[in-house]
CSV table of C-alpha atoms and ligand atoms in Angstrom, one decimal:
chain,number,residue,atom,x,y,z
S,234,UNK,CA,0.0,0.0,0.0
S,235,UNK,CA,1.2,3.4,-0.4
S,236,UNK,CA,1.8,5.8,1.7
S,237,UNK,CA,0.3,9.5,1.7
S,238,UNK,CA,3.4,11.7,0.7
S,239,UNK,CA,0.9,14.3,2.2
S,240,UNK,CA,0.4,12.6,5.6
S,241,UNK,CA,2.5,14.2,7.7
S,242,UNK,CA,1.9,18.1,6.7
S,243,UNK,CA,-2.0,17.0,8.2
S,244,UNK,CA,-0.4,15.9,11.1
S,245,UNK,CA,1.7,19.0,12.1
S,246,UNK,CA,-1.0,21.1,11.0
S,247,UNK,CA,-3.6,18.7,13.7
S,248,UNK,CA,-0.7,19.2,16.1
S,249,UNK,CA,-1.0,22.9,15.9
S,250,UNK,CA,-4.3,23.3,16.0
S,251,UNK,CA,-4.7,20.8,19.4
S,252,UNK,CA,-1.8,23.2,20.7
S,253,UNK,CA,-3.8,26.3,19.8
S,254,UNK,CA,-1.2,27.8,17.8
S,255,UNK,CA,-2.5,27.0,14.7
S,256,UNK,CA,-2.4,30.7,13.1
S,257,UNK,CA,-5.3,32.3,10.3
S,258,UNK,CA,-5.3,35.7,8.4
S,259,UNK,CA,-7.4,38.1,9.3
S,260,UNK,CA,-7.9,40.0,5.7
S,261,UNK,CA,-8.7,44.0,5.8
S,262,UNK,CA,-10.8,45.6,3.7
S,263,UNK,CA,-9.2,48.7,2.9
S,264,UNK,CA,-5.8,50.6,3.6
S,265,UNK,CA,-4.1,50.4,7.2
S,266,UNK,CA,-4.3,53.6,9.4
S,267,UNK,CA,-5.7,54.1,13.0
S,268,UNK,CA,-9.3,53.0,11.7
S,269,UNK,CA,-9.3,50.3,9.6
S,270,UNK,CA,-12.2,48.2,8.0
S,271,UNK,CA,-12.4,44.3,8.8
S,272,UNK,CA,-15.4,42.1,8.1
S,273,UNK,CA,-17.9,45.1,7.0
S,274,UNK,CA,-16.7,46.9,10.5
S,275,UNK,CA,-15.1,50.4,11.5
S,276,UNK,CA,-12.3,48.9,13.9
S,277,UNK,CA,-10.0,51.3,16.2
S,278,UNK,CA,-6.4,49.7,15.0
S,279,UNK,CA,-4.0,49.2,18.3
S,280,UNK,CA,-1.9,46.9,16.6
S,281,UNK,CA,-0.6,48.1,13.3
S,282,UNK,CA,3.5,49.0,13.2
S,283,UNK,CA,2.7,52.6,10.8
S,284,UNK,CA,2.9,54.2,13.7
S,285,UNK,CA,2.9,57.6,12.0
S,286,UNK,CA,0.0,56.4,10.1
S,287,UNK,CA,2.2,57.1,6.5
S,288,UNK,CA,0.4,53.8,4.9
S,289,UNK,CA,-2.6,55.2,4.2
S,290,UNK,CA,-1.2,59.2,3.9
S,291,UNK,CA,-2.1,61.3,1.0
S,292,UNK,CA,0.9,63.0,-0.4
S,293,UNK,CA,3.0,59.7,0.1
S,294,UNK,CA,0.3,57.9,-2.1
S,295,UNK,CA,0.9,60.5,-4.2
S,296,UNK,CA,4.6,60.2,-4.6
S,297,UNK,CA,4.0,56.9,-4.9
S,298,UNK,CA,1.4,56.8,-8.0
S,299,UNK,CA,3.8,59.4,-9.8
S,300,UNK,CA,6.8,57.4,-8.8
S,301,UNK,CA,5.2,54.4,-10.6
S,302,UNK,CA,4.3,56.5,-13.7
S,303,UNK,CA,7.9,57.6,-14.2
S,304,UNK,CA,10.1,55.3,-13.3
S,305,UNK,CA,7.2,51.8,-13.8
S,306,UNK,CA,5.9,49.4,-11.4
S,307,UNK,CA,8.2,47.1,-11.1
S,308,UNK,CA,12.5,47.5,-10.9
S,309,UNK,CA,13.4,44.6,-14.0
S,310,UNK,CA,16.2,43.8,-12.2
S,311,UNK,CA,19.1,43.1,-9.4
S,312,UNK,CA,20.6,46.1,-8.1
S,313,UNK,CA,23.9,45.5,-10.0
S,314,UNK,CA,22.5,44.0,-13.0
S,315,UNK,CA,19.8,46.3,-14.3
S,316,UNK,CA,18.1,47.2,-11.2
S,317,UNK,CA,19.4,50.8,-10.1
S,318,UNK,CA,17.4,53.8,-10.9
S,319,UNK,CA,18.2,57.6,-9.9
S,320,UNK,CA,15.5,57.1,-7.0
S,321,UNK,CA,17.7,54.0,-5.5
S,322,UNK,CA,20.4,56.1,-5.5
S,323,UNK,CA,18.0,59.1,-3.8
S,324,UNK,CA,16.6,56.9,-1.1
S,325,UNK,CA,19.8,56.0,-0.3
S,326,UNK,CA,21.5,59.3,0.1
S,327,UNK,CA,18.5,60.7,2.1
S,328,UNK,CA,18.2,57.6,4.5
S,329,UNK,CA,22.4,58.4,5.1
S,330,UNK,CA,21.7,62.3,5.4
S,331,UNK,CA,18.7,61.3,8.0
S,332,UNK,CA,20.8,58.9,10.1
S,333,UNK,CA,23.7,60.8,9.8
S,334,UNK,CA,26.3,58.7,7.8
S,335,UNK,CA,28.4,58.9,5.1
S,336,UNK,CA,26.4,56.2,3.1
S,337,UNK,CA,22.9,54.0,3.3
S,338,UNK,CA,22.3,50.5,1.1
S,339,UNK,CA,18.4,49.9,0.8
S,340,UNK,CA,17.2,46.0,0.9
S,341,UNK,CA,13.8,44.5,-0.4
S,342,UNK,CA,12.8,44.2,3.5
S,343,UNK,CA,14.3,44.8,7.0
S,344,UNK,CA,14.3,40.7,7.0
S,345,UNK,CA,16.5,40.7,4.1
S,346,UNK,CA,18.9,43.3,5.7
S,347,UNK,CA,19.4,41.3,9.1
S,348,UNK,CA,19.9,37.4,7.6
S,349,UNK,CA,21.7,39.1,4.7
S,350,UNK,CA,24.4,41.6,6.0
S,351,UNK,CA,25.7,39.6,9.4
S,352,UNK,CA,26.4,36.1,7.6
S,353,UNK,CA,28.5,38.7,5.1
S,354,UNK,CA,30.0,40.7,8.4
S,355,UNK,CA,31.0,37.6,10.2
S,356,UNK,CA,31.9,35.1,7.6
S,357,UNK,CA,35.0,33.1,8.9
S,358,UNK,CA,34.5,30.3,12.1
S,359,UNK,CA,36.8,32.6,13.4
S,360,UNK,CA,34.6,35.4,14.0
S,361,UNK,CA,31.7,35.7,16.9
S,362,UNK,CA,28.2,37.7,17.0
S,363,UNK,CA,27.3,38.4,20.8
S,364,UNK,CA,23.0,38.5,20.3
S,365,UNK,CA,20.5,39.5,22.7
S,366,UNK,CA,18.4,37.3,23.5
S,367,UNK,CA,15.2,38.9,22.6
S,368,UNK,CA,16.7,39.9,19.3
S,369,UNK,CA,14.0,39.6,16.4
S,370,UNK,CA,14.0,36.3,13.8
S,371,UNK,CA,15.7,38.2,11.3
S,372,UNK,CA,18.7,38.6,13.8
S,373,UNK,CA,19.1,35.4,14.7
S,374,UNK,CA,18.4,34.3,11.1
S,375,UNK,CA,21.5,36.2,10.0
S,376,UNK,CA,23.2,34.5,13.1
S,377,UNK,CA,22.3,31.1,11.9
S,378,UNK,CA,23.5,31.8,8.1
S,379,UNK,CA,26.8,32.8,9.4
S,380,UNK,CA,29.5,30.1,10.3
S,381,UNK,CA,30.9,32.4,13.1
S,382,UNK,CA,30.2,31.2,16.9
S,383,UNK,CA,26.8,33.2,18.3
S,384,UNK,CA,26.8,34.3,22.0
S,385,UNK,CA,23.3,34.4,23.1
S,386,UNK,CA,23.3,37.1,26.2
S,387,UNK,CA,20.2,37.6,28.8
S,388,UNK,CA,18.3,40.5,27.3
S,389,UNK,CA,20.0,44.1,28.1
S,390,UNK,CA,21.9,42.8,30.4
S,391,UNK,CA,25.4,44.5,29.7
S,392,UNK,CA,27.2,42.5,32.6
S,393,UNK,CA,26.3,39.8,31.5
S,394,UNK,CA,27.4,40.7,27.3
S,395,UNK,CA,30.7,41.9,29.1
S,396,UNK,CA,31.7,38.7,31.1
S,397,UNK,CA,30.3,36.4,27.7
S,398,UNK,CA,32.9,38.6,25.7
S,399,UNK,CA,35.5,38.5,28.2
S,400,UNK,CA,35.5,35.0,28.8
S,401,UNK,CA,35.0,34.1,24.9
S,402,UNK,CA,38.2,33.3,22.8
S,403,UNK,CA,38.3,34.3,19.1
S,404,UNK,CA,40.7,34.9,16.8
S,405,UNK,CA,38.5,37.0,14.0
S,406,UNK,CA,36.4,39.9,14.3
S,407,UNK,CA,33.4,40.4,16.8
S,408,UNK,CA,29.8,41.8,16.8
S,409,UNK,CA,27.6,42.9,19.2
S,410,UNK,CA,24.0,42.9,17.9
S,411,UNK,CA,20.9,43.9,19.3
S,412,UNK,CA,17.1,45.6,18.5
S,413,UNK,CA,17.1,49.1,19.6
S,414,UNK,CA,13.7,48.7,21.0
S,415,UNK,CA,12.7,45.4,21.4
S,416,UNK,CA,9.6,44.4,19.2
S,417,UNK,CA,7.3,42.6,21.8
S,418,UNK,CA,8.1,44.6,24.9
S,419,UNK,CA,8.9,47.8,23.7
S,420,UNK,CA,11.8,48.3,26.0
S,421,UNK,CA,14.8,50.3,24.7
S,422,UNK,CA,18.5,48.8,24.3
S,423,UNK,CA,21.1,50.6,27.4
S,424,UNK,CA,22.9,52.0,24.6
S,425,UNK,CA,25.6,53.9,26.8
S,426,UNK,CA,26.7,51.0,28.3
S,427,UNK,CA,26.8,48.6,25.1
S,428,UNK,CA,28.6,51.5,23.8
S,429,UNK,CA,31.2,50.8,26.6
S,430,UNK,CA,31.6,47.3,26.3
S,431,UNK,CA,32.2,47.5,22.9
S,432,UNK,CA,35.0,50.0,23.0
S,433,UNK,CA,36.3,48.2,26.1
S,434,UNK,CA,36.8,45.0,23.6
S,435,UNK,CA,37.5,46.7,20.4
S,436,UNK,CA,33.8,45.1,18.9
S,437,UNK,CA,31.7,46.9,15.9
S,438,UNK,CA,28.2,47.4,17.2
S,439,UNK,CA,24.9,47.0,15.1
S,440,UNK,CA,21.8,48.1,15.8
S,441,UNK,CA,18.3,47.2,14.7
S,442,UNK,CA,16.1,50.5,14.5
S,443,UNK,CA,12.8,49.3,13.1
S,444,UNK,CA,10.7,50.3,15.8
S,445,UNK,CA,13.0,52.6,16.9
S,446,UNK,CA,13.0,55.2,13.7
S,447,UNK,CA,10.4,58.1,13.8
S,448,UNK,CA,9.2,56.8,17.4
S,449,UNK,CA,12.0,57.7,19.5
S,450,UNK,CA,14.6,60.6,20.1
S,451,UNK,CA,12.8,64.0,19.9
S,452,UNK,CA,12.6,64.4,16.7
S,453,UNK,CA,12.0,60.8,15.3
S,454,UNK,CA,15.8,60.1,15.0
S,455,UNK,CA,15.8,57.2,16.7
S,456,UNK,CA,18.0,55.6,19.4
S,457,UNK,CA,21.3,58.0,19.3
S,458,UNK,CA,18.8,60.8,19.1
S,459,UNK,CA,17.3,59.2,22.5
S,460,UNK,CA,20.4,58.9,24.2
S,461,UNK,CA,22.8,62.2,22.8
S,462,UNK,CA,25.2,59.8,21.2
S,463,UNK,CA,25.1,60.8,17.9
S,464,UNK,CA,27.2,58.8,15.2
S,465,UNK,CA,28.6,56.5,18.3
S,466,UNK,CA,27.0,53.0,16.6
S,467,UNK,CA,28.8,51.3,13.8
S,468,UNK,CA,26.1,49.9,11.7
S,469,UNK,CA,22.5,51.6,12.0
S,470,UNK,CA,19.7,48.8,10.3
S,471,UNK,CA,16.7,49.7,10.0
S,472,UNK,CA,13.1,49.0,8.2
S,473,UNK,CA,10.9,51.3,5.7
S,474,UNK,CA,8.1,49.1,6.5
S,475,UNK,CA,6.6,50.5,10.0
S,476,UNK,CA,6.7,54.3,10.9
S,477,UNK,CA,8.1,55.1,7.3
S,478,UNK,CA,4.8,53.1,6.2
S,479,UNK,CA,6.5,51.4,3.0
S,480,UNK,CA,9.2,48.7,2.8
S,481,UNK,CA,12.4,47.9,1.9
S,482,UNK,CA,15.4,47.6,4.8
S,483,UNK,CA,18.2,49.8,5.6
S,484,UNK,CA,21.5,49.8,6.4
S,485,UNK,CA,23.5,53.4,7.5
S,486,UNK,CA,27.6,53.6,8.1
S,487,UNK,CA,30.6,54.2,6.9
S,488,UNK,CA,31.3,54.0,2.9
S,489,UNK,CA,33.5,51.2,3.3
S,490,UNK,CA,31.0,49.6,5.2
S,491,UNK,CA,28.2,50.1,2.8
S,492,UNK,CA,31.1,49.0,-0.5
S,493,UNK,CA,31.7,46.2,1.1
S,494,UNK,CA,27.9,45.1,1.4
S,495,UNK,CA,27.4,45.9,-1.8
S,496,UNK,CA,29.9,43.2,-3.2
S,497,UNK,CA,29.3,41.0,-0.4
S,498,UNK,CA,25.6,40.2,0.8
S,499,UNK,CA,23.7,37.8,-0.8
S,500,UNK,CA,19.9,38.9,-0.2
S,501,UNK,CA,21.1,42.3,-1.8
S,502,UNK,CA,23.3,40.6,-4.9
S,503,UNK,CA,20.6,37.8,-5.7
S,504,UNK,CA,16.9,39.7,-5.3
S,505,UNK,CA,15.3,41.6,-7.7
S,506,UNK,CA,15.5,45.6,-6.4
S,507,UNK,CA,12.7,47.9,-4.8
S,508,UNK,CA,10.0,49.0,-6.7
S,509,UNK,CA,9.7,52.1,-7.8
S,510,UNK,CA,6.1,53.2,-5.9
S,511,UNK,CA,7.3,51.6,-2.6
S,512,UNK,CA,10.7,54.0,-2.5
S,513,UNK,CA,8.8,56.9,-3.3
S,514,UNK,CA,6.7,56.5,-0.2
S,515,UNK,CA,9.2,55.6,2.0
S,516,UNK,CA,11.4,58.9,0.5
S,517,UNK,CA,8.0,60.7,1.1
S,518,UNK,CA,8.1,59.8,4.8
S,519,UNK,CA,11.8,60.1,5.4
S,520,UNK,CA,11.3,64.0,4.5
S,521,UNK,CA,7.6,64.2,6.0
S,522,UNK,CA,9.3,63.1,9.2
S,523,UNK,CA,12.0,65.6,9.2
S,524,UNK,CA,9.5,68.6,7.9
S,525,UNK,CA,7.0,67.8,10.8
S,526,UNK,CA,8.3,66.8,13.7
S,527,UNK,CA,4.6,67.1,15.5
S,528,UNK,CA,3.9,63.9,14.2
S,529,UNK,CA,6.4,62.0,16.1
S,530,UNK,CA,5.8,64.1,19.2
S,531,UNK,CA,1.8,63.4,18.9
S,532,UNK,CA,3.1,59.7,19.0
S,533,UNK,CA,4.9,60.1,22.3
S,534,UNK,CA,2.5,62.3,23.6
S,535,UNK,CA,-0.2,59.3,23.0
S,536,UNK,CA,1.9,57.1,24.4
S,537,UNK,CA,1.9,59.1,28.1
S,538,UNK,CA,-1.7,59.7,27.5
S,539,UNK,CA,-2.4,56.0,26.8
S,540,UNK,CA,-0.3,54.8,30.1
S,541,UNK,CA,-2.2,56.9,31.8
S,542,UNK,CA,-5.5,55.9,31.3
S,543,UNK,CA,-4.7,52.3,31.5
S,544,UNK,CA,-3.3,53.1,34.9
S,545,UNK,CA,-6.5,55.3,35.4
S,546,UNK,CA,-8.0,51.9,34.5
S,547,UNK,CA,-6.6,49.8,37.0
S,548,UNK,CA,-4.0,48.2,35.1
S,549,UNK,CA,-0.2,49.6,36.2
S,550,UNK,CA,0.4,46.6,37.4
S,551,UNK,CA,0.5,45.2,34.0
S,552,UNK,CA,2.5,47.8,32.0
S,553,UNK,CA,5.7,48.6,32.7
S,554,UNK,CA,6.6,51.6,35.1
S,555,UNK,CA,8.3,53.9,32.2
S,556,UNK,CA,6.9,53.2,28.6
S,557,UNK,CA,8.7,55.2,26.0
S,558,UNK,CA,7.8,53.9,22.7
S,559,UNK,CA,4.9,52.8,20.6
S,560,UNK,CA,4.9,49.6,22.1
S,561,UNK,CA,3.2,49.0,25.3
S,562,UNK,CA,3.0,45.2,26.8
S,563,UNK,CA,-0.2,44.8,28.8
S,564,UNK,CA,0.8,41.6,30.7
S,565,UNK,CA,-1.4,38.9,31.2
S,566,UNK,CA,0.3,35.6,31.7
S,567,UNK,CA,-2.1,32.7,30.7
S,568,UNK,CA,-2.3,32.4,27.1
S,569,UNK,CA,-6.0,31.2,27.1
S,570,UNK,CA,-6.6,34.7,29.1
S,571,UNK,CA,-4.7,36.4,26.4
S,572,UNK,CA,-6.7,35.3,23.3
S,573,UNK,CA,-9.8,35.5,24.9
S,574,UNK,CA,-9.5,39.0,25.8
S,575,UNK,CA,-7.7,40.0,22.9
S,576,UNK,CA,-11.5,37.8,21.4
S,577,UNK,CA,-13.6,40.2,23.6
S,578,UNK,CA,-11.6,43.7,22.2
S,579,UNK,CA,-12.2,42.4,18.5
S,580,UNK,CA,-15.7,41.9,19.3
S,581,UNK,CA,-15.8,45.3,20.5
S,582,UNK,CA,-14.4,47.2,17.8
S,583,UNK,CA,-10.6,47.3,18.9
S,584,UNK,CA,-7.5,45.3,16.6
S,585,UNK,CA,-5.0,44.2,19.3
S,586,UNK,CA,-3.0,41.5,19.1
S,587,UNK,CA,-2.4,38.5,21.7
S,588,UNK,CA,0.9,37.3,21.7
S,589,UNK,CA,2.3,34.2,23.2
S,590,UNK,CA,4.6,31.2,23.3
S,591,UNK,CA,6.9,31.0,21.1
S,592,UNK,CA,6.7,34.8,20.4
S,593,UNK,CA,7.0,35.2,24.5
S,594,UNK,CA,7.6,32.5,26.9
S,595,UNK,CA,5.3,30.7,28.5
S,596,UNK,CA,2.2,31.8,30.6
S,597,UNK,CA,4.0,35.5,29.9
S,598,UNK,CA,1.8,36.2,26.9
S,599,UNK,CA,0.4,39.8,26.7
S,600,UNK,CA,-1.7,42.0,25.3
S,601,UNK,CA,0.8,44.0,22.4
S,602,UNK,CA,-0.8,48.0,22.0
S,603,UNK,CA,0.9,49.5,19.2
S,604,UNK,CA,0.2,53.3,18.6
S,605,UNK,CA,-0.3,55.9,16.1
S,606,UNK,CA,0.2,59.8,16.5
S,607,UNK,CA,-3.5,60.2,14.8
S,608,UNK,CA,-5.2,58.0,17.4
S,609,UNK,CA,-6.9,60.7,19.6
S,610,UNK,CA,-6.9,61.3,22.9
S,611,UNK,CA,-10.7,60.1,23.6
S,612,UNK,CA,-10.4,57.5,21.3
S,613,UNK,CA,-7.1,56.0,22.9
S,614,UNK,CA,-9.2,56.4,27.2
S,615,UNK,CA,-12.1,54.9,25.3
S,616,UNK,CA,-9.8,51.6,23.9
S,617,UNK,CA,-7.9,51.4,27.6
S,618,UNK,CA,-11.5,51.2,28.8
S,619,UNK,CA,-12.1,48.4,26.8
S,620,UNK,CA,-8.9,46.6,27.5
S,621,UNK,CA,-9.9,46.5,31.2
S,622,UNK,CA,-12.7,45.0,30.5
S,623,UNK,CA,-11.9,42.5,28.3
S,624,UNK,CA,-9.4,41.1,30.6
S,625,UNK,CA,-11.8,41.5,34.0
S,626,UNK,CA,-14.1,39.3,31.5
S,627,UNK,CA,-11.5,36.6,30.2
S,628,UNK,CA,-11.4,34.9,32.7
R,900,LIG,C1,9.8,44.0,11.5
R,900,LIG,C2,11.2,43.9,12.0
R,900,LIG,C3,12.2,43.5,11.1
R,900,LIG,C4,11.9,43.1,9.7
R,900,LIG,O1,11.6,44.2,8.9
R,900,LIG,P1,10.7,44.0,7.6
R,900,LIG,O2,10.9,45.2,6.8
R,900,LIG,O3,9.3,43.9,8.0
R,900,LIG,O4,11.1,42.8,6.9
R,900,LIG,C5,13.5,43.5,11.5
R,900,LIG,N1,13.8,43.7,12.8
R,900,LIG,C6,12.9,44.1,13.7
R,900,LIG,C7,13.3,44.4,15.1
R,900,LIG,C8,11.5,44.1,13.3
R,900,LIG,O5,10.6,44.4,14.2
């Protein structure tokens, strides 16, 4: 008799399901901005990563339509084949100008920029990454891909990174890698004293800014903006794809650095470039950002709104004591708790996401607010209403 070739993608796919992490789309209507429309309904959106709402902004979709009327809708090519146009070259310069370095290479994603440019840093056995340990997929993926030795240390814990370097022997170079804020709690990378370590062993430093740029810093900088260290970290990553609302990955540093990952990464060499319309929006943001610097302060403002009420609410026991990004974590523990409240809030009108194991550890899943600086004030009391009471009626 013959076996089902098929058989055992039914069984995983049973196994997830019994473990209740099976996973489904939830498909929007419409464009993503602080109201979006799902299943017929107005929803408030807490969860979405444009957290200066450019997604669904007028004069970026403008940019973007005109971009894709003079330059086409697709790129024809690899970026040193055929696939470099003037506006490559623009993005580029402005995302260096903005961050402050000599020079900028743009990837198809922020993914492609993390597994691609640290298997191309580190590429002997010789070498060693030190990685937080909360450091996003695309980190470790680039960890994995590279044959150097990875350090896992506990998360922004800088003793800890010193005595892992100081008792680790290598021979090549060394990297210290880490998000600047940290994708599921929000929390911000102790920058000074990485800064330290890394001078104190001679390492080069790379930091992940996707959540970082257009949040934080006063004007939207991002993290050396947040801490007055400007042009202290080696290699500045970041994403197009969350406040800059478009996509494509970044990385900012010297020229050398930025030559070198030109000849040398393989997600940038072997994938077809950027389209046209989604560089136009993010270049439309980079300068939006700049121009009105309102829009990231609304965002932070929100932010200390938002805490606030969800204190008001009864819940500063489950939000950290000092919030300073878009990100809040509303702690819940039990990840039956979780999705049923984050259940109740969709069936009340409000996106939020529940995230647990393996995203979190176990019984730590929360609740994962992400806000936008057009989310007002009444609406943002009205949502941590909500939240209260979804979780008062989970359980
Ligand atoms: C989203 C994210 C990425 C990946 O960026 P994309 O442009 O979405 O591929 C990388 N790092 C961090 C910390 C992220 O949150």
């Amino acid at each position: 008799m013959s076996v089902d070739k098929w058989q055992w993608l039914d069984d995983e796919l049973a196994r997830l399901k019994a473990k209740n992490l099976y996973r489904t789309l939830k498909v929007l209507d419409g464009a993503q901005s602080a109201h979006v429309s799902w299943q017929g309904r107005d929803m408030l959106m807490l969860a979405s990563n444009a957290y200066l709402d450019m997604c669904n902004d007028t004069e970026v979709k403008a940019k973007a339509s005109a971009a894709v009327q003079n330059y086409g809708a697709g790129s024809g090519g690899s970026r040193l084949t055929t696939g470099t146009s003037a506006i490559h070259i623009q993005l580029e310069s402005e995302l260096a100008r903005f961050k402050g370095r000599e020079a900028a290479i743009a990837f198809n994603t922020g993914f492609a920029a993390n597994s691609g440019v640290i298997p191309a840093l580190c590429a002997s056995p010789d070498d060693i990454i030190f990685s937080d340990e909360l450091n996003h997929a695309s980190i470790i993926d680039g960890c994995r891909q590279s044959p150097a030795r990875t350090v896992i240390y506990r998360h922004n814990d800088m003793q800890d990174l010193a005595q892992k370097i100081k008792a680790a022997r290598f021979s090549g170079h060394g990297l210290i890698v880490s998000d600047a804020v940290f994708s599921m709690d929000g929390d911000i990378v102790n920058l000074p004293e990485l800064l330290q370590v890394a001078r104190q062993y001679n390492l080069l430093t790379m930091l992940d800014e996707a959540h970082a740029t257009g949040v934080i810093g006063s004007t939207g900088h991002g993290v050396e903006e947040h801490f007055g260290l400007p042009g202290q970290v080696d290699i500045l990553m970041g994403t197009m794809s969350k406040a800059l609302g478009a996509e494509g990955g970044y990385v900012c540093g010297p020229q050398k650095l930025i030559d070198f990952l030109r000849n040398k990464t393989r997600s940038y060499i072997f994938s077809t470039s950027l389209a046209p319309g989604v560089m136009a929006a993010a270049l439309c943001a980079l300068r939006i950002i700049e121009r009105e610097p309102q829009r990231t302060a609304a965002l932070q403002d929100n932010v200390r709104w938002f805490c606030q009420c969800l204190r008001q609410e009864g819940l500063a026991g489950h939000i950290p004591a000092q919030n300073q990004t878009a990100i809040i974590p509303i702690r819940i523990g039990d990840e039956a708790k979780a999705v049923k409240a984050a259940e109740n809030l969709l069936a009340a009108g409000y996106f939020i996401s529940a995230i647990r194991y393996p995203t979190v550890k176990r019984g730590q899943a929360i609740l994962r607010a992400a806000l936008m600086s057009s989310h007002t004030r009444e609406e943002l009391a009205r949502a941590a209403r909500a939240i209260a009471l979804a979780i008062s009626q989970a359980n």
